[in-house]
Coordinates of C-alpha atoms in Angstrom, one line a residue:
Chain A
M607 CA -2.7 -15.6 -29.9
S608 CA -2.8 -11.8 -29.5
L609 CA -5.2 -10.3 -27.0
S610 CA -8.0 -8.1 -28.4
K611 CA -8.1 -4.6 -27.0
D612 CA -11.7 -4.2 -28.0
R613 CA -12.9 -7.3 -26.2
I614 CA -10.9 -6.3 -23.1
S615 CA -12.5 -2.9 -23.1
A616 CA -16.0 -4.3 -23.6
I617 CA -15.5 -6.4 -20.4
A618 CA -13.8 -3.6 -18.5
R619 CA -16.7 -1.2 -19.5
K620 CA -19.3 -3.6 -18.3
E621 CA -17.4 -4.2 -15.1
F622 CA -17.2 -0.4 -14.6
F623 CA -21.0 -0.2 -14.9
H624 CA -21.4 -2.9 -12.2
I625 CA -19.3 -0.9 -9.9
I626 CA -20.9 2.5 -10.3
Y627 CA -24.5 1.1 -10.2
D628 CA -23.8 -0.6 -6.9
F629 CA -24.0 2.5 -4.7
R630 CA -23.9 0.7 -1.4
T631 CA -20.7 -1.2 -2.1
L632 CA -19.1 1.9 -3.5
F633 CA -20.1 3.8 -0.3
I634 CA -18.6 1.1 1.8
I635 CA -15.4 1.0 -0.2
F636 CA -14.8 4.7 0.4
L637 CA -16.2 5.0 3.9
M638 CA -14.6 1.9 5.4
P639 CA -11.1 3.2 5.2
V640 CA -12.0 6.5 6.8
V641 CA -13.7 4.7 9.7
Q642 CA -10.7 2.4 10.0
L643 CA -8.3 5.3 10.0
I644 CA -10.3 6.9 12.8
I645 CA -10.3 3.7 14.8
F646 CA -6.7 3.0 14.4
G647 CA -5.6 6.6 14.5
Y648 CA -7.4 7.6 17.7
A649 CA -8.6 4.5 19.5
L650 CA -5.8 2.1 19.0
N651 CA -3.4 4.5 20.6
L652 CA -0.3 2.8 21.9
E653 CA 0.7 5.8 24.0
I654 CA -0.4 5.7 27.6
Q655 CA -1.3 8.9 29.4
R656 CA -2.6 9.9 32.8
V657 CA -2.4 6.5 34.5
D658 CA -4.1 6.4 37.9
M659 CA -1.5 5.9 40.5
A660 CA -2.2 5.1 44.1
V661 CA 0.4 6.5 46.5
V662 CA 1.0 5.0 49.9
D663 CA 3.2 7.6 51.6
L664 CA 4.4 6.0 54.9
A665 CA 7.2 8.6 55.2
R666 CA 5.0 11.7 55.0
S667 CA 8.2 13.8 54.7
T668 CA 9.3 16.7 52.5
Q669 CA 11.3 14.4 50.2
S670 CA 8.5 11.9 49.8
R671 CA 6.1 14.8 48.8
K672 CA 8.7 15.9 46.3
L673 CA 8.8 12.4 44.8
V674 CA 5.0 12.4 44.5
G675 CA 5.2 15.9 43.0
Q676 CA 7.6 14.6 40.4
F677 CA 4.9 12.1 39.3
S678 CA 2.1 14.6 39.2
G679 CA 4.3 16.8 37.2
S680 CA 4.7 14.2 34.4
K681 CA 1.8 13.9 31.9
F682 CA 1.9 10.1 32.3
F683 CA 0.6 9.8 35.9
R684 CA -2.3 11.0 38.0
P685 CA -1.3 10.2 41.5
F686 CA -3.8 10.1 44.4
F687 CA -3.1 9.3 48.1
Y688 CA -4.4 6.0 49.3
Q689 CA -5.3 6.0 53.0
G690 CA -6.6 2.5 53.4
R691 CA -4.9 -0.6 54.7
L692 CA -1.8 -1.8 52.8
D693 CA -3.4 -5.3 52.6
D694 CA -6.4 -4.0 50.6
L695 CA -4.2 -2.3 48.0
E696 CA -5.1 -5.2 45.6
D697 CA -8.8 -4.1 45.6
L698 CA -7.8 -0.9 43.9
F699 CA -6.5 -2.9 41.0
K700 CA -9.6 -5.1 40.9
S701 CA -11.9 -2.1 40.8
R702 CA -9.7 -0.4 38.3
E703 CA -9.2 2.7 40.4
A704 CA -5.5 2.4 39.9
K705 CA -3.2 0.7 37.5
V706 CA 0.0 1.3 39.5
A707 CA 0.7 1.8 43.2
M708 CA 3.8 3.3 44.8
V709 CA 4.7 2.5 48.3
I710 CA 7.2 4.9 49.9
P711 CA 8.7 3.4 53.1
F712 CA 8.5 5.3 56.4
D713 CA 12.3 5.6 56.6
F714 CA 12.5 7.1 53.1
E715 CA 13.9 10.5 54.1
R716 CA 16.4 9.1 56.7
K717 CA 17.8 6.5 54.4
L718 CA 18.0 9.0 51.6
Q719 CA 20.2 11.2 53.7
N720 CA 22.3 8.7 55.5
E721 CA 22.6 5.7 53.2
T722 CA 23.5 5.2 49.6
S723 CA 20.2 3.8 48.5
V724 CA 16.5 3.4 49.5
Q725 CA 13.9 1.2 47.9
V726 CA 10.5 2.4 46.8
Q727 CA 8.0 -0.3 45.9
F728 CA 5.9 -0.2 42.7
L729 CA 3.0 -2.5 42.1
V730 CA 1.8 -2.6 38.5
D731 CA -1.4 -4.2 37.2
A732 CA -0.1 -6.5 34.4
S733 CA -3.5 -7.8 33.3
D734 CA -2.6 -5.8 30.2
A735 CA 1.0 -6.9 29.7
N736 CA 2.0 -4.2 27.2
A737 CA 0.6 -1.4 29.2
A738 CA 2.3 -2.8 32.3
I739 CA 5.7 -2.7 30.6
L740 CA 5.1 0.9 29.4
I741 CA 4.0 2.0 32.9
R742 CA 7.1 0.4 34.5
N743 CA 9.3 2.2 32.0
Y744 CA 7.6 5.5 32.7
C745 CA 8.1 5.0 36.4
N746 CA 11.8 4.4 35.9
Q747 CA 11.9 7.6 33.9
V748 CA 10.3 9.7 36.6
I749 CA 12.5 8.2 39.3
M750 CA 15.6 9.0 37.2
D751 CA 14.4 12.6 36.7
Y752 CA 13.8 12.8 40.5
N753 CA 17.3 11.6 41.3
E754 CA 18.8 14.0 38.7
N755 CA 16.9 16.9 40.3
R756 CA 18.3 16.1 43.7
G757 CA 21.7 16.4 42.1
V758 CA 22.7 12.8 42.6
K759 CA 25.3 11.8 40.1
L760 CA 25.4 8.1 39.7
P761 CA 28.8 6.7 38.7
L762 CA 27.6 5.3 35.4
P763 CA 30.2 3.8 33.0
F764 CA 28.4 5.4 30.1
D765 CA 25.4 7.5 29.5
L766 CA 22.5 6.4 27.3
R767 CA 20.9 9.1 25.3
S768 CA 18.7 8.1 22.4
T769 CA 17.4 10.3 19.6
I770 CA 14.1 9.1 18.1
L771 CA 14.2 9.4 14.3
F772 CA 11.4 9.8 11.7
N773 CA 8.6 10.0 14.3
P774 CA 10.0 12.0 17.1
E775 CA 6.7 12.5 18.9
L776 CA 6.0 8.7 18.7
K777 CA 2.6 9.3 17.2
S778 CA 0.6 6.1 16.6
S779 CA -1.2 7.7 13.7
H780 CA 2.1 8.1 11.7
F781 CA 2.5 4.3 12.1
F782 CA -1.1 3.4 11.4
V783 CA -2.0 5.5 8.3
P784 CA 0.4 3.5 6.1
G785 CA -0.9 0.4 7.8
V786 CA -4.5 1.1 7.0
I787 CA -3.5 1.8 3.3
A788 CA -1.9 -1.6 3.2
M789 CA -4.8 -3.4 4.8
I790 CA -7.6 -1.7 2.9
L791 CA -6.0 -2.2 -0.4
I792 CA -5.5 -5.9 0.0
M793 CA -9.0 -6.4 1.4
I794 CA -10.8 -4.4 -1.3
S795 CA -8.7 -5.8 -4.2
A796 CA -8.8 -9.4 -3.2
L797 CA -12.4 -9.3 -2.0
L798 CA -13.9 -7.5 -4.9
T799 CA -12.2 -9.4 -7.7
S800 CA -13.0 -12.7 -6.1
I801 CA -16.6 -11.8 -5.7
T802 CA -17.0 -10.4 -9.2
I803 CA -15.7 -13.5 -10.8
S804 CA -17.6 -16.0 -8.6
R805 CA -20.7 -13.9 -9.2
E806 CA -20.5 -14.6 -12.9
K807 CA -20.0 -18.3 -12.2
E808 CA -23.0 -18.3 -10.0
T809 CA -25.4 -16.5 -12.4
G810 CA -24.2 -18.4 -15.4
T811 CA -22.9 -15.4 -17.3
M812 CA -19.4 -16.8 -17.1
E813 CA -20.5 -19.6 -19.3
Q814 CA -22.1 -17.2 -21.7
I815 CA -18.8 -15.4 -22.0
L816 CA -16.8 -18.6 -22.4
V817 CA -18.8 -19.7 -25.4
S818 CA -17.7 -16.4 -27.1
P819 CA -14.3 -16.0 -28.7
V820 CA -13.0 -14.2 -25.6
R821 CA -9.8 -15.6 -24.2
P822 CA -9.4 -16.3 -20.5
L823 CA -6.6 -13.8 -20.2
E824 CA -8.9 -11.1 -21.8
I825 CA -11.6 -11.9 -19.3
I826 CA -9.2 -11.6 -16.4
S827 CA -7.6 -8.4 -17.7
G828 CA -11.0 -6.8 -18.5
K829 CA -12.4 -7.6 -15.1
V830 CA -9.3 -6.5 -13.2
I831 CA -8.6 -3.1 -14.8
P832 CA -11.6 -1.3 -13.2
Y833 CA -10.6 -2.6 -9.8
I834 CA -7.1 -1.4 -10.2
V835 CA -8.5 2.1 -10.8
L836 CA -10.9 1.8 -7.9
A837 CA -8.3 0.5 -5.4
F838 CA -6.0 3.3 -6.5
L839 CA -8.6 6.0 -5.9
D840 CA -9.2 4.4 -2.5
A841 CA -5.5 4.6 -1.6
A842 CA -5.5 8.2 -2.6
V843 CA -8.5 9.0 -0.3
I844 CA -6.8 7.2 2.6
L845 CA -3.5 9.0 2.0
L846 CA -5.3 12.4 1.8
V847 CA -7.1 11.8 5.1
G848 CA -3.9 10.7 6.6
L849 CA -2.0 13.8 5.5
V850 CA -4.8 16.3 6.2
V851 CA -6.5 15.0 9.3
F852 CA -3.7 13.1 11.0
K853 CA -0.9 15.3 9.7
V854 CA 1.2 12.3 8.8
P855 CA 4.5 13.5 7.2
F856 CA 5.3 12.6 3.6
K857 CA 9.0 12.7 3.1
G858 CA 9.6 10.6 -0.1
S859 CA 8.5 10.6 -3.7
L860 CA 4.8 10.5 -4.4
F861 CA 5.6 9.2 -7.9
L862 CA 7.5 6.2 -6.4
L863 CA 4.7 5.5 -3.9
T864 CA 2.2 5.5 -6.8
G865 CA 4.2 3.1 -8.8
L866 CA 4.7 0.6 -6.0
T867 CA 1.1 1.0 -4.9
V868 CA 0.1 -0.3 -8.3
L869 CA 2.4 -3.2 -7.8
Y870 CA 0.8 -4.0 -4.5
I871 CA -2.7 -3.7 -5.9
L872 CA -1.7 -6.2 -8.6
T873 CA -0.5 -8.6 -5.9
A874 CA -3.8 -8.3 -4.1
L875 CA -5.8 -8.7 -7.3
S876 CA -3.9 -11.9 -8.2
L877 CA -4.8 -13.2 -4.7
G878 CA -8.4 -12.4 -5.5
L879 CA -8.2 -14.3 -8.8
L880 CA -6.8 -17.3 -7.1
I881 CA -9.6 -17.3 -4.6
S882 CA -12.2 -17.0 -7.3
T883 CA -10.8 -20.1 -9.1
Q884 CA -11.5 -22.0 -5.9
A885 CA -14.8 -20.5 -4.8
R886 CA -18.0 -21.5 -6.6
T887 CA -20.3 -18.9 -5.0
Q888 CA -20.0 -15.3 -3.9
Q889 CA -20.5 -16.3 -0.3
V890 CA -17.6 -18.7 -0.3
A891 CA -15.4 -16.2 -2.1
M892 CA -16.2 -13.5 0.4
M893 CA -15.4 -15.7 3.4
M894 CA -12.2 -17.0 1.9
A895 CA -11.1 -13.5 0.9
L896 CA -11.7 -12.1 4.4
L897 CA -10.1 -15.0 6.1
I898 CA -7.0 -14.8 3.9
T899 CA -6.5 -11.1 3.9
L900 CA -7.9 -9.5 7.1
L901 CA -6.5 -11.4 10.0
P902 CA -3.1 -12.3 8.6
T903 CA -2.6 -8.7 7.5
V904 CA -3.5 -7.3 10.9
M905 CA -1.6 -9.9 12.9
L906 CA 1.4 -10.9 10.8
S907 CA 2.4 -8.0 8.5
G908 CA 3.9 -5.8 11.2
L909 CA 0.9 -3.5 11.0
V910 CA 0.3 -3.7 14.7
F911 CA 2.8 -6.1 16.2
P912 CA 6.5 -6.0 15.3
I913 CA 7.6 -9.0 13.3
A914 CA 10.9 -9.2 15.2
S915 CA 9.0 -10.0 18.4
M916 CA 7.1 -13.0 16.9
P917 CA 8.1 -16.6 17.4
K918 CA 10.5 -17.8 14.7
L919 CA 7.9 -20.0 13.0
L920 CA 5.4 -17.1 12.6
Q921 CA 8.3 -14.9 11.4
Y922 CA 8.8 -17.3 8.5
L923 CA 5.1 -17.2 7.8
T924 CA 5.1 -13.4 7.4
Y925 CA 7.1 -13.8 4.2
L926 CA 3.9 -14.9 2.6
I927 CA 2.0 -11.8 3.6
P928 CA 2.0 -9.2 0.8
A929 CA 1.3 -6.4 3.3
R930 CA 4.5 -7.1 5.1
Y931 CA 6.5 -5.8 2.1
F932 CA 4.1 -3.0 1.2
L933 CA 4.3 -1.7 4.8
L934 CA 8.1 -1.5 4.5
I935 CA 7.6 0.4 1.3
V936 CA 4.9 2.8 2.3
R937 CA 6.4 3.5 5.8
G938 CA 9.8 3.9 4.2
I939 CA 8.6 6.4 1.6
M940 CA 6.3 8.4 3.8
L941 CA 8.1 8.6 7.1
K942 CA 11.8 8.1 6.1
G943 CA 11.9 9.3 2.6
S944 CA 13.4 6.1 1.3
V945 CA 14.2 6.0 -2.4
F946 CA 13.7 3.1 -4.8
S947 CA 17.2 1.7 -4.4
Q948 CA 16.6 1.3 -0.7
L949 CA 13.4 -0.6 -1.3
L950 CA 14.6 -3.2 -3.8
G951 CA 14.2 -6.1 -1.4
P952 CA 10.5 -5.7 -0.6
C953 CA 9.8 -4.7 -4.2
F954 CA 11.5 -7.9 -5.4
F955 CA 9.5 -10.1 -3.0
L956 CA 6.2 -8.4 -3.9
A957 CA 6.8 -8.8 -7.6
L958 CA 7.8 -12.5 -7.1
L959 CA 4.6 -13.1 -5.0
T960 CA 2.5 -11.4 -7.7
L961 CA 4.0 -13.5 -10.5
I962 CA 3.5 -16.8 -8.5
L963 CA -0.1 -15.9 -7.6
L964 CA -1.0 -14.7 -11.1
G965 CA 0.6 -17.8 -12.7
V966 CA -1.2 -20.2 -10.5
S967 CA -4.5 -18.5 -10.9
V968 CA -4.4 -18.2 -14.7
K969 CA -3.5 -21.8 -14.9
R970 CA -6.3 -22.8 -12.6
F971 CA -8.7 -20.6 -14.4
N972 CA -7.9 -22.3 -17.7
M973 CA -8.2 -25.7 -16.0
N974 CA -11.5 -25.0 -14.6
L975 CA -12.9 -24.3 -18.0
E976 CA -12.0 -27.7 -19.3
R977 CA -13.7 -29.6 -16.6
Chain B
M959 CA -28.7 -34.6 -49.1
P960 CA -28.7 -31.4 -47.0
E961 CA -25.4 -30.0 -45.6
I962 CA -24.4 -31.4 -42.2
S963 CA -24.1 -28.9 -39.4
V964 CA -23.2 -31.0 -36.4
K965 CA -21.9 -34.5 -36.5
T966 CA -20.7 -36.8 -33.7
E967 CA -19.1 -40.2 -33.9
N968 CA -19.0 -42.4 -30.8
L969 CA -18.8 -39.3 -28.6
V970 CA -18.1 -40.1 -24.9
R971 CA -17.8 -38.1 -21.8
N972 CA -17.0 -39.5 -18.4
F973 CA -16.9 -37.8 -15.0
G974 CA -14.8 -40.1 -13.0
S975 CA -16.4 -43.5 -13.3
F976 CA -19.8 -42.0 -14.3
V977 CA -20.5 -42.0 -18.0
A978 CA -22.6 -38.9 -18.8
V979 CA -22.5 -39.3 -22.6
N980 CA -22.0 -42.8 -24.0
Q981 CA -21.1 -43.5 -27.6
V982 CA -23.4 -41.0 -29.2
N983 CA -23.7 -40.7 -33.0
I984 CA -25.8 -37.9 -34.4
E985 CA -26.0 -35.8 -37.6
V986 CA -27.8 -32.5 -37.6
Y987 CA -28.5 -30.8 -40.9
Q988 CA -28.3 -27.1 -41.8
K989 CA -31.6 -25.2 -41.2
E990 CA -32.9 -27.9 -39.0
I991 CA -34.6 -27.6 -35.6
F992 CA -33.0 -30.5 -33.8
G993 CA -34.8 -31.3 -30.5
F994 CA -33.0 -33.0 -27.7
L995 CA -35.1 -34.7 -25.1
G996 CA -34.3 -36.5 -21.9
A997 CA -35.0 -36.5 -18.2
N998 CA -32.7 -34.6 -15.9
G999 CA -29.4 -36.3 -15.8
A1000 CA -29.8 -37.9 -19.2
G1001 CA -26.7 -36.1 -20.5
K1002 CA -28.3 -33.3 -22.4
T1003 CA -26.3 -30.5 -20.9
T1004 CA -23.0 -32.4 -21.1
M1005 CA -23.7 -33.0 -24.7
I1006 CA -24.3 -29.3 -25.4
R1007 CA -21.3 -28.2 -23.4
M1008 CA -19.1 -30.4 -25.4
L1009 CA -20.4 -29.1 -28.7
C1010 CA -20.0 -25.5 -27.6
G1011 CA -16.4 -26.0 -26.6
L1012 CA -17.1 -25.6 -22.8
L1013 CA -16.1 -29.2 -22.1
K1014 CA -13.6 -31.5 -23.7
P1015 CA -15.0 -34.9 -24.8
S1016 CA -13.4 -38.0 -23.3
S1017 CA -13.3 -39.8 -26.6
G1018 CA -14.9 -39.9 -30.0
K1019 CA -15.2 -37.4 -32.7
A1020 CA -17.4 -34.3 -33.1
T1021 CA -17.6 -31.5 -35.6
V1022 CA -19.6 -28.3 -35.5
G1023 CA -20.1 -26.4 -38.7
G1024 CA -17.4 -28.7 -40.2
L1025 CA -14.9 -27.6 -37.5
D1026 CA -13.3 -30.1 -35.1
V1027 CA -14.2 -29.6 -31.4
Y1028 CA -10.7 -30.6 -30.2
R1029 CA -8.6 -28.5 -32.5
Q1030 CA -10.8 -25.6 -33.8
S1031 CA -12.8 -24.6 -30.7
E1032 CA -11.8 -20.9 -31.3
Q1033 CA -13.4 -20.9 -34.8
I1034 CA -16.4 -22.8 -33.5
K1035 CA -17.0 -20.2 -30.9
R1036 CA -17.3 -17.5 -33.6
S1037 CA -19.9 -19.4 -35.5
I1038 CA -22.2 -20.6 -32.7
G1039 CA -24.7 -18.9 -30.4
Y1040 CA -25.6 -20.2 -27.0
M1041 CA -28.4 -19.5 -24.6
S1042 CA -29.0 -21.4 -21.4
Q1043 CA -31.9 -21.8 -19.1
K1044 CA -30.4 -19.1 -16.8
F1045 CA -30.9 -16.3 -19.4
S1046 CA -27.3 -15.2 -18.8
L1047 CA -27.9 -11.5 -18.6
Y1048 CA -26.5 -8.9 -16.2
E1049 CA -29.6 -7.9 -14.2
D1050 CA -27.9 -4.9 -12.7
L1051 CA -27.2 -3.4 -16.1
T1052 CA -29.6 -1.9 -18.5
V1053 CA -30.9 -3.7 -21.6
E1054 CA -28.8 -1.6 -23.8
E1055 CA -25.6 -2.2 -21.8
N1056 CA -26.2 -5.9 -22.0
I1057 CA -26.5 -5.8 -25.7
N1058 CA -23.4 -3.6 -26.0
F1059 CA -21.4 -6.0 -23.9
Y1060 CA -22.3 -9.1 -25.8
G1061 CA -21.7 -7.3 -29.0
G1062 CA -18.3 -6.2 -27.7
I1063 CA -17.1 -9.6 -26.8
Y1064 CA -17.9 -10.8 -30.3
D1065 CA -15.8 -8.0 -31.8
L1066 CA -18.8 -6.3 -33.5
N1067 CA -18.3 -2.7 -34.3
Q1068 CA -20.5 0.1 -32.9
K1069 CA -22.5 0.4 -36.1
R1070 CA -23.3 -3.2 -36.3
I1071 CA -24.3 -3.3 -32.6
Q1072 CA -26.5 -0.3 -33.1
K1073 CA -28.2 -2.0 -36.0
K1074 CA -28.7 -5.2 -34.2
R1075 CA -29.9 -3.4 -31.1
D1076 CA -32.6 -1.7 -33.2
E1077 CA -33.6 -5.0 -34.7
I1078 CA -33.9 -6.7 -31.3
F1079 CA -36.0 -3.8 -30.0
F1080 CA -38.2 -3.8 -33.0
S1081 CA -38.8 -7.5 -33.3
L1082 CA -39.4 -7.8 -29.6
G1083 CA -41.5 -4.7 -29.4
M1084 CA -39.4 -3.4 -26.6
G1085 CA -38.1 -0.1 -27.8
D1086 CA -39.0 1.7 -24.6
Y1087 CA -36.9 -0.7 -22.5
A1088 CA -33.4 0.3 -23.7
R1089 CA -32.5 2.1 -20.5
T1090 CA -34.5 -0.2 -18.2
L1091 CA -32.5 -2.3 -15.7
T1092 CA -32.7 -5.9 -16.9
Y1093 CA -33.8 -6.9 -13.4
D1094 CA -37.1 -5.1 -13.9
L1095 CA -38.0 -6.8 -17.2
P1096 CA -40.8 -9.4 -17.2
L1097 CA -39.4 -13.0 -17.5
G1098 CA -40.6 -13.4 -21.1
F1099 CA -38.8 -10.3 -22.1
K1100 CA -35.6 -11.4 -20.4
Q1101 CA -35.8 -14.6 -22.3
R1102 CA -36.2 -12.9 -25.6
L1103 CA -33.4 -10.4 -24.8
A1104 CA -31.1 -13.4 -23.9
L1105 CA -32.0 -14.9 -27.3
G1106 CA -31.4 -11.6 -29.0
C1107 CA -27.9 -11.4 -27.4
A1108 CA -27.2 -15.0 -28.4
L1109 CA -28.0 -14.1 -32.0
L1110 CA -26.1 -10.7 -32.2
H1111 CA -23.2 -12.1 -34.2
D1112 CA -25.5 -14.0 -36.6
P1113 CA -24.3 -17.5 -35.6
R1114 CA -24.8 -20.4 -38.1
I1115 CA -25.8 -22.8 -35.3
L1116 CA -27.7 -21.8 -32.2
F1117 CA -27.6 -24.0 -29.1
L1118 CA -30.5 -23.6 -26.7
D1119 CA -30.3 -25.3 -23.3
E1120 CA -33.8 -25.5 -21.9
P1121 CA -34.5 -22.0 -23.2
T1122 CA -38.2 -21.9 -22.0
S1123 CA -37.9 -23.0 -18.4
G1124 CA -40.0 -20.9 -16.1
V1125 CA -41.8 -18.8 -18.7
D1126 CA -45.5 -18.8 -19.3
P1127 CA -47.1 -20.7 -22.2
K1128 CA -47.9 -17.5 -24.2
A1129 CA -44.2 -16.4 -23.9
R1130 CA -43.1 -19.9 -24.8
R1131 CA -45.2 -19.8 -28.0
D1132 CA -43.8 -16.3 -28.9
F1133 CA -40.4 -17.6 -28.4
W1134 CA -40.9 -20.6 -30.7
E1135 CA -42.2 -18.2 -33.3
I1136 CA -38.8 -16.3 -33.2
I1137 CA -37.0 -19.6 -33.4
H1138 CA -38.9 -20.5 -36.6
Q1139 CA -38.1 -17.1 -38.1
T1140 CA -34.4 -17.6 -37.2
V1141 CA -34.3 -21.0 -38.9
A1142 CA -35.9 -19.5 -42.0
L1143 CA -32.9 -17.2 -42.2
G1144 CA -30.6 -20.3 -42.4
T1145 CA -29.6 -21.0 -38.8
T1146 CA -29.5 -24.5 -37.4
I1147 CA -31.1 -24.9 -34.0
F1148 CA -30.0 -27.4 -31.5
V1149 CA -32.4 -27.3 -28.6
T1150 CA -32.9 -29.3 -25.3
T1151 CA -36.2 -29.3 -23.6
H1152 CA -38.3 -31.3 -21.2
F1153 CA -41.5 -29.7 -22.4
M1154 CA -42.9 -32.4 -24.7
E1155 CA -45.3 -30.1 -26.5
E1156 CA -42.2 -28.2 -27.6
A1157 CA -40.8 -31.4 -29.1
E1158 CA -43.7 -31.2 -31.6
Y1159 CA -42.2 -28.0 -33.0
C1160 CA -38.9 -29.7 -33.8
H1161 CA -38.0 -31.2 -37.2
R1162 CA -36.4 -34.2 -35.6
V1163 CA -36.0 -35.2 -32.0
F1164 CA -33.4 -37.2 -30.3
I1165 CA -34.2 -38.9 -27.0
M1166 CA -31.5 -39.7 -24.5
D1167 CA -31.4 -41.8 -21.4
A1168 CA -28.5 -42.4 -19.1
G1169 CA -26.1 -41.0 -21.8
K1170 CA -27.4 -43.2 -24.6
I1171 CA -29.6 -42.5 -27.6
I1172 CA -32.9 -44.4 -27.3
A1173 CA -34.7 -42.8 -30.3
L1174 CA -33.9 -40.4 -33.1
D1175 CA -36.5 -39.5 -35.8
T1176 CA -39.2 -36.9 -36.7
P1177 CA -41.9 -36.5 -34.2
T1178 CA -44.5 -37.8 -36.7
K1179 CA -42.6 -41.0 -37.4
L1180 CA -42.0 -41.6 -33.7
K1181 CA -45.6 -41.2 -32.9
N1182 CA -46.6 -43.6 -35.6
R1183 CA -44.0 -46.1 -34.6
Y1184 CA -45.1 -46.3 -31.0
K1185 CA -48.8 -45.7 -31.9
K1186 CA -49.1 -42.7 -29.7
K1187 CA -51.0 -39.5 -30.1
S1188 CA -48.4 -37.1 -28.6
M1189 CA -44.7 -36.9 -28.0
Q1190 CA -45.4 -36.9 -24.3
E1191 CA -46.7 -40.4 -24.5
V1192 CA -43.9 -41.5 -26.8
F1193 CA -41.3 -40.2 -24.3
V1194 CA -42.9 -41.9 -21.3
T1195 CA -43.2 -45.2 -23.1
L1196 CA -39.6 -45.1 -24.2
V1197 CA -38.2 -44.2 -20.8
E1198 CA -40.3 -46.8 -19.1
K1199 CA -39.0 -49.4 -21.5
Q1200 CA -35.5 -48.4 -20.6
Q1201 CA -36.2 -48.7 -16.9
E1202 CA -37.4 -52.3 -17.3
K1203 CA -34.3 -53.2 -19.3
K1204 CA -31.9 -52.1 -16.6
T1205 CA -30.9 -54.9 -14.3
N1206 CA -28.8 -52.4 -12.3
P1207 CA -30.5 -49.0 -12.0
M1208 CA -28.1 -46.1 -12.7
P1209 CA -27.2 -44.0 -9.8
D1210 CA -29.3 -40.9 -9.5
S1211 CA -27.2 -38.2 -11.1
N1212 CA -27.5 -34.6 -11.7
D1213 CA -27.4 -33.0 -15.1
K1214 CA -25.3 -30.1 -13.9
M1215 CA -22.6 -32.1 -12.4
S1216 CA -19.7 -30.5 -14.3

């Protein structure tokens, strides 16, 4: 029952020709990640800068000017004075002229000097909830800076000073480059393997192979090997663009990342195999592969949204997403310099997932032949 | 008595409650062209798939080249060739790459593949086409290339599932010429078709309807028995008789339902 190296290589060689003759697909495979990197790296920027802020200064005093100055001095805000009626302030939000408004009361200076506290009103446009939270936090920050400048020492029980590790500038690209590697790898591996197998079913060539002495496991190995190489090259391209264009740091071992990337590619290919045992046509395979890989990976892997902030039920669901583990691995190695012993957990789960997927799909593959 | 190449005893295949092949007994001899006729859905493809090891029979016995289809399908696969109506070639690969691939999965070494490749190109008169994409070949050439690929490993029995669908009459005649040459070299041919003039080329024909044999003999004897001039008329007469016999018509089924 031994596998024949020659037969596997005959299949792998043929598969390799399919890949290199299909320029368009090849072009997409290598261009898509670059486009995605640019979209995620530049457009999907979670930092907020130069927010338009309407200022209603009823005090018109030295101190209120100073407060406004504090805001213009920060890179987060672009304050402008609003002269209209207070009741019409809402229109500024509706016409998107401002995302936040600050109302300084007329007795600002007097209260500041005579009393312990004075209230300044902030109105934040929360139609984008995440942005609103960020804007509020930035406002607090600026107000704190203002108070500090005035020499006010608040009697705080303790002082909170956080140091941001691993990505001190809080750059989104550092967060997204590993994410894009995880997403592209699973999409390409699962999509291409499921298509290549269902194509053979569709054109009848699978039948022709099955009447030959080739064993199912030889077919699977032969078909999968070229895609491991392809996915791997793709990962290298993404990594290179990430390091060169986005200057993402690389703290850990490249060797370790290489090994674990192969593991992740195997997971994705097994998923593709499983899909191909279900799909009869290329169309169906493509739809299934995209549905299973794209959305869950983007939404549930921690690529964009932190898993910890999801409802409990969805958090359990994330255990089924291969990208969840690979993201821990790739972010750990690149940004934190994690070593293998620190990544045992995700590696174990990824290996387990691969074994299950592979086992089920090989079994189903054999079963399909006997129908 | 000539050597028996394919033999079945009470061979049955069900798909759920539908009986695609029902208690079929046949014996095919070495170096015979055994034609297999029937309307779509008669069970032709199911029969061929069982004999090629693509499908397990539900019950009954079957041997191919003396090997048991249940237990020795691996050995059977080495000694048979198969070509379907789909001309299972990779259209995005060149002619040469197709031949190399099919040679490779039958464990043929480079020298043998090279020799076979030259033979195919010579006999098909297609030497110039080695580096042509298979997609660009005329249909008749595709068909003959598919046949060449099915014969690369010198199978003792060749199964042809409607091998001439869609090609023009001239190409069809050329194809049958190659079939006759192949038989002369000692190969048994098991061929399904629904072109009745092709039935005339067969040594014996076997007509199936709704999974059952309704006739099995040489074309000449069949024509004499039913007093018809052509196999076309024999076939139509037989199938019509079957229709009258049926009190409950069989559900309309598809040949490719596996």
